[in-house]
mmCIF file of C-alpha atoms in Angstrom:
data_model
loop_
_atom_site.group_PDB
_atom_site.id
_atom_site.type_symbol
_atom_site.label_atom_id
_atom_site.label_comp_id
_atom_site.label_asym_id
_atom_site.label_seq_id
_atom_site.Cartn_x
_atom_site.Cartn_y
_atom_site.Cartn_z
ATOM 1 C CA UNK A 1 46.158 -112.590 -50.566
ATOM 2 C CA UNK A 2 42.519 -113.171 -51.466
ATOM 3 C CA UNK A 3 41.119 -109.806 -52.555
ATOM 4 C CA UNK A 4 37.768 -111.373 -53.413
ATOM 5 C CA UNK A 5 37.009 -111.287 -49.683
ATOM 6 C CA UNK A 6 37.110 -107.503 -49.483
ATOM 7 C CA UNK A 7 33.594 -106.365 -48.776
ATOM 8 C CA UNK A 8 32.109 -103.109 -47.594
ATOM 9 C CA UNK A 9 28.731 -103.016 -45.878
ATOM 10 C CA UNK A 10 28.506 -99.403 -44.744
ATOM 11 C CA UNK A 11 30.025 -96.349 -46.420
ATOM 12 C CA UNK A 12 30.390 -92.795 -45.167
ATOM 13 C CA UNK A 13 30.349 -89.903 -47.636
ATOM 14 C CA UNK A 14 31.102 -86.451 -46.172
ATOM 15 C CA UNK A 15 29.448 -83.640 -48.134
ATOM 16 C CA UNK A 16 29.944 -79.904 -47.703
ATOM 17 C CA UNK A 17 27.256 -78.753 -50.126
ATOM 18 C CA UNK A 18 29.632 -78.276 -53.050
ATOM 19 C CA UNK A 19 29.650 -79.981 -56.415
ATOM 20 C CA UNK A 20 33.253 -80.953 -55.747
ATOM 21 C CA UNK A 21 32.329 -82.990 -52.660
ATOM 22 C CA UNK A 22 29.428 -84.607 -54.527
ATOM 23 C CA UNK A 23 31.892 -86.110 -57.032
ATOM 24 C CA UNK A 24 32.356 -88.889 -54.454
ATOM 25 C CA UNK A 25 28.720 -89.977 -54.782
ATOM 26 C CA UNK A 26 28.987 -91.997 -58.042
ATOM 27 C CA UNK A 27 31.790 -94.049 -56.475
ATOM 28 C CA UNK A 28 29.755 -94.713 -53.329
ATOM 29 C CA UNK A 29 26.721 -95.641 -55.440
ATOM 30 C CA UNK A 30 28.792 -98.082 -57.492
ATOM 31 C CA UNK A 31 30.246 -99.745 -54.389
ATOM 32 C CA UNK A 32 26.777 -99.926 -52.848
ATOM 33 C CA UNK A 33 25.315 -101.618 -55.914
ATOM 34 C CA UNK A 34 28.213 -104.084 -56.192
ATOM 35 C CA UNK A 35 28.414 -105.009 -52.509
ATOM 36 C CA UNK A 36 24.986 -104.217 -51.118
ATOM 37 C CA UNK A 37 26.428 -101.528 -48.860
ATOM 38 C CA UNK A 38 24.380 -98.832 -47.192
ATOM 39 C CA UNK A 39 25.516 -95.210 -47.358
ATOM 40 C CA UNK A 40 25.642 -92.618 -44.594
ATOM 41 C CA UNK A 41 25.909 -89.038 -45.823
ATOM 42 C CA UNK A 42 27.241 -86.499 -43.344
ATOM 43 C CA UNK A 43 27.329 -82.720 -43.436
ATOM 44 C CA UNK A 44 29.516 -81.085 -40.791
ATOM 45 C CA UNK A 45 28.494 -77.586 -39.775
ATOM 46 C CA UNK A 46 31.234 -75.401 -38.299
ATOM 47 C CA UNK A 47 30.298 -72.905 -35.593
ATOM 48 C CA UNK A 48 28.304 -70.089 -37.200
ATOM 49 C CA UNK A 49 30.654 -67.442 -35.813
ATOM 50 C CA UNK A 50 33.431 -68.854 -38.012
ATOM 51 C CA UNK A 51 31.323 -68.281 -41.114
ATOM 52 C CA UNK A 52 30.925 -64.555 -40.517
ATOM 53 C CA UNK A 53 33.174 -61.995 -42.185
ATOM 54 C CA UNK A 54 35.873 -60.690 -39.870
ATOM 55 C CA UNK A 55 34.690 -57.113 -40.323
ATOM 56 C CA UNK A 56 31.018 -57.753 -39.570
ATOM 57 C CA UNK A 57 29.741 -54.513 -38.079
ATOM 58 C CA UNK A 58 26.042 -55.278 -37.973
ATOM 59 C CA UNK A 59 24.387 -56.998 -35.071
ATOM 60 C CA UNK A 60 23.564 -60.537 -36.086
ATOM 61 C CA UNK A 61 21.220 -62.944 -34.366
ATOM 62 C CA UNK A 62 23.607 -65.896 -34.114
ATOM 63 C CA UNK A 63 20.923 -68.318 -32.942
ATOM 64 C CA UNK A 64 18.714 -67.477 -35.929
ATOM 65 C CA UNK A 65 21.691 -67.805 -38.261
ATOM 66 C CA UNK A 66 22.675 -71.139 -36.678
ATOM 67 C CA UNK A 67 19.111 -72.412 -36.944
ATOM 68 C CA UNK A 68 18.882 -71.400 -40.605
ATOM 69 C CA UNK A 69 22.251 -73.009 -41.426
ATOM 70 C CA UNK A 70 21.195 -76.258 -39.743
ATOM 71 C CA UNK A 71 17.814 -76.249 -41.494
ATOM 72 C CA UNK A 72 19.476 -75.746 -44.897
ATOM 73 C CA UNK A 73 22.048 -78.470 -44.166
ATOM 74 C CA UNK A 74 19.334 -80.925 -43.121
ATOM 75 C CA UNK A 75 17.279 -80.188 -46.249
ATOM 76 C CA UNK A 76 20.372 -80.656 -48.419
ATOM 77 C CA UNK A 77 21.441 -83.935 -46.814
ATOM 78 C CA UNK A 78 17.858 -85.300 -46.800
ATOM 79 C CA UNK A 79 17.567 -84.485 -50.492
ATOM 80 C CA UNK A 80 20.837 -86.236 -51.377
ATOM 81 C CA UNK A 81 19.915 -89.303 -49.287
ATOM 82 C CA UNK A 82 16.519 -89.404 -51.025
ATOM 83 C CA UNK A 83 18.211 -89.321 -54.427
ATOM 84 C CA UNK A 84 20.371 -92.294 -53.437
ATOM 85 C CA UNK A 85 17.353 -94.256 -52.176
ATOM 86 C CA UNK A 86 15.666 -93.656 -55.558
ATOM 87 C CA UNK A 87 18.704 -95.409 -57.096
ATOM 88 C CA UNK A 88 18.176 -98.427 -54.804
ATOM 89 C CA UNK A 89 20.949 -97.402 -52.421
ATOM 90 C CA UNK A 90 20.047 -97.713 -48.732
ATOM 91 C CA UNK A 91 20.978 -94.254 -47.472
ATOM 92 C CA UNK A 92 20.547 -91.925 -44.558
ATOM 93 C CA UNK A 93 21.814 -88.443 -43.854
ATOM 94 C CA UNK A 94 23.249 -86.849 -40.740
ATOM 95 C CA UNK A 95 24.116 -83.285 -39.840
ATOM 96 C CA UNK A 96 26.643 -82.723 -37.064
ATOM 97 C CA UNK A 97 28.170 -79.559 -35.691
ATOM 98 C CA UNK A 98 31.725 -78.849 -34.644
ATOM 99 C CA UNK A 99 35.353 -78.489 -35.546
ATOM 100 C CA UNK A 100 37.801 -79.744 -36.523
ATOM 101 C CA UNK A 101 35.725 -81.018 -39.435
ATOM 102 C CA UNK A 102 37.937 -84.085 -39.971
ATOM 103 C CA UNK A 103 37.479 -85.100 -36.351
ATOM 104 C CA UNK A 104 33.698 -84.803 -36.675
ATOM 105 C CA UNK A 105 33.768 -86.974 -39.813
ATOM 106 C CA UNK A 106 35.831 -89.618 -38.009
ATOM 107 C CA UNK A 107 33.525 -89.507 -34.967
ATOM 108 C CA UNK A 108 30.531 -90.213 -37.212
ATOM 109 C CA UNK A 109 32.429 -92.967 -39.049
ATOM 110 C CA UNK A 110 33.211 -94.695 -35.760
ATOM 111 C CA UNK A 111 29.755 -94.200 -34.239
ATOM 112 C CA UNK A 112 28.047 -95.511 -37.387
ATOM 113 C CA UNK A 113 30.400 -98.478 -37.750
ATOM 114 C CA UNK A 114 31.334 -97.700 -41.350
ATOM 115 C CA UNK A 115 33.973 -99.763 -43.096
ATOM 116 C CA UNK A 116 34.889 -97.285 -45.844
ATOM 117 C CA UNK A 117 34.952 -93.494 -46.126
ATOM 118 C CA UNK A 118 34.460 -92.191 -49.668
ATOM 119 C CA UNK A 119 35.306 -88.513 -50.134
ATOM 120 C CA UNK A 120 36.853 -86.069 -52.560
ATOM 121 C CA UNK A 121 40.209 -84.379 -52.256
ATOM 122 C CA UNK A 122 38.598 -80.959 -52.710
ATOM 123 C CA UNK A 123 35.642 -79.429 -50.999
ATOM 124 C CA UNK A 124 33.887 -76.119 -51.075
ATOM 125 C CA UNK A 125 35.130 -73.808 -53.862
ATOM 126 C CA UNK A 126 37.568 -76.414 -55.149
ATOM 127 C CA UNK A 127 40.604 -74.747 -53.680
ATOM 128 C CA UNK A 128 42.162 -78.075 -52.864
ATOM 129 C CA UNK A 129 41.220 -77.754 -49.229
ATOM 130 C CA UNK A 130 38.005 -78.255 -47.346
ATOM 131 C CA UNK A 131 37.062 -75.553 -44.852
ATOM 132 C CA UNK A 132 39.714 -75.071 -42.107
ATOM 133 C CA UNK A 133 42.572 -76.890 -43.780
ATOM 134 C CA UNK A 134 42.981 -80.152 -45.532
ATOM 135 C CA UNK A 135 40.119 -82.204 -44.154
ATOM 136 C CA UNK A 136 40.716 -85.022 -46.625
ATOM 137 C CA UNK A 137 44.347 -85.273 -45.543
ATOM 138 C CA UNK A 138 43.450 -85.378 -41.850
ATOM 139 C CA UNK A 139 40.771 -88.008 -42.450
ATOM 140 C CA UNK A 140 43.217 -90.105 -44.485
ATOM 141 C CA UNK A 141 45.936 -89.877 -41.818
ATOM 142 C CA UNK A 142 43.678 -90.621 -38.845
ATOM 143 C CA UNK A 143 40.925 -92.942 -40.067
ATOM 144 C CA UNK A 144 40.881 -96.432 -38.542
ATOM 145 C CA UNK A 145 39.137 -97.718 -41.680
ATOM 146 C CA UNK A 146 40.031 -97.478 -45.393
ATOM 147 C CA UNK A 147 39.488 -94.152 -47.151
ATOM 148 C CA UNK A 148 38.772 -93.814 -50.864
ATOM 149 C CA UNK A 149 39.884 -90.356 -52.018
ATOM 150 C CA UNK A 150 38.302 -89.223 -55.273
ATOM 151 C CA UNK A 151 40.092 -86.427 -57.150
ATOM 152 C CA UNK A 152 37.723 -83.511 -57.674
ATOM 153 C CA UNK A 153 38.201 -81.760 -60.971
ATOM 154 C CA UNK A 154 36.404 -78.864 -62.580
#
């Protein structure tokens, strides 16, 4: 087996806005520098109604809330992609909406033609699970391309 032929040209890094998820970035940057790979950052937004407390008694403008969440996600992902470009990493950011989150990540990976997904085992709040279950596990089990799982530690 000739492992010197392993080469990655396009990486996908799912981010949820947490420091835990961002622990995958140094690994993606290193691979990019070594192999000349570009990086696609993706932020998956769940439906806004799932983010509301179950006992919400006030009337909420869901469209305004959805618009604000998308705007914040786009600013976040643009900022992270800009930081990577400043480090000579070709990068772009995408924001997609929907659940299950793992399925959305895999849809983007396929549509973008990535050859490696780089993500952490923990997401938001570091509870060992991304929002709505173990996203990392579902990505690992269902991805048609290799997945590099980075342990997220406090």
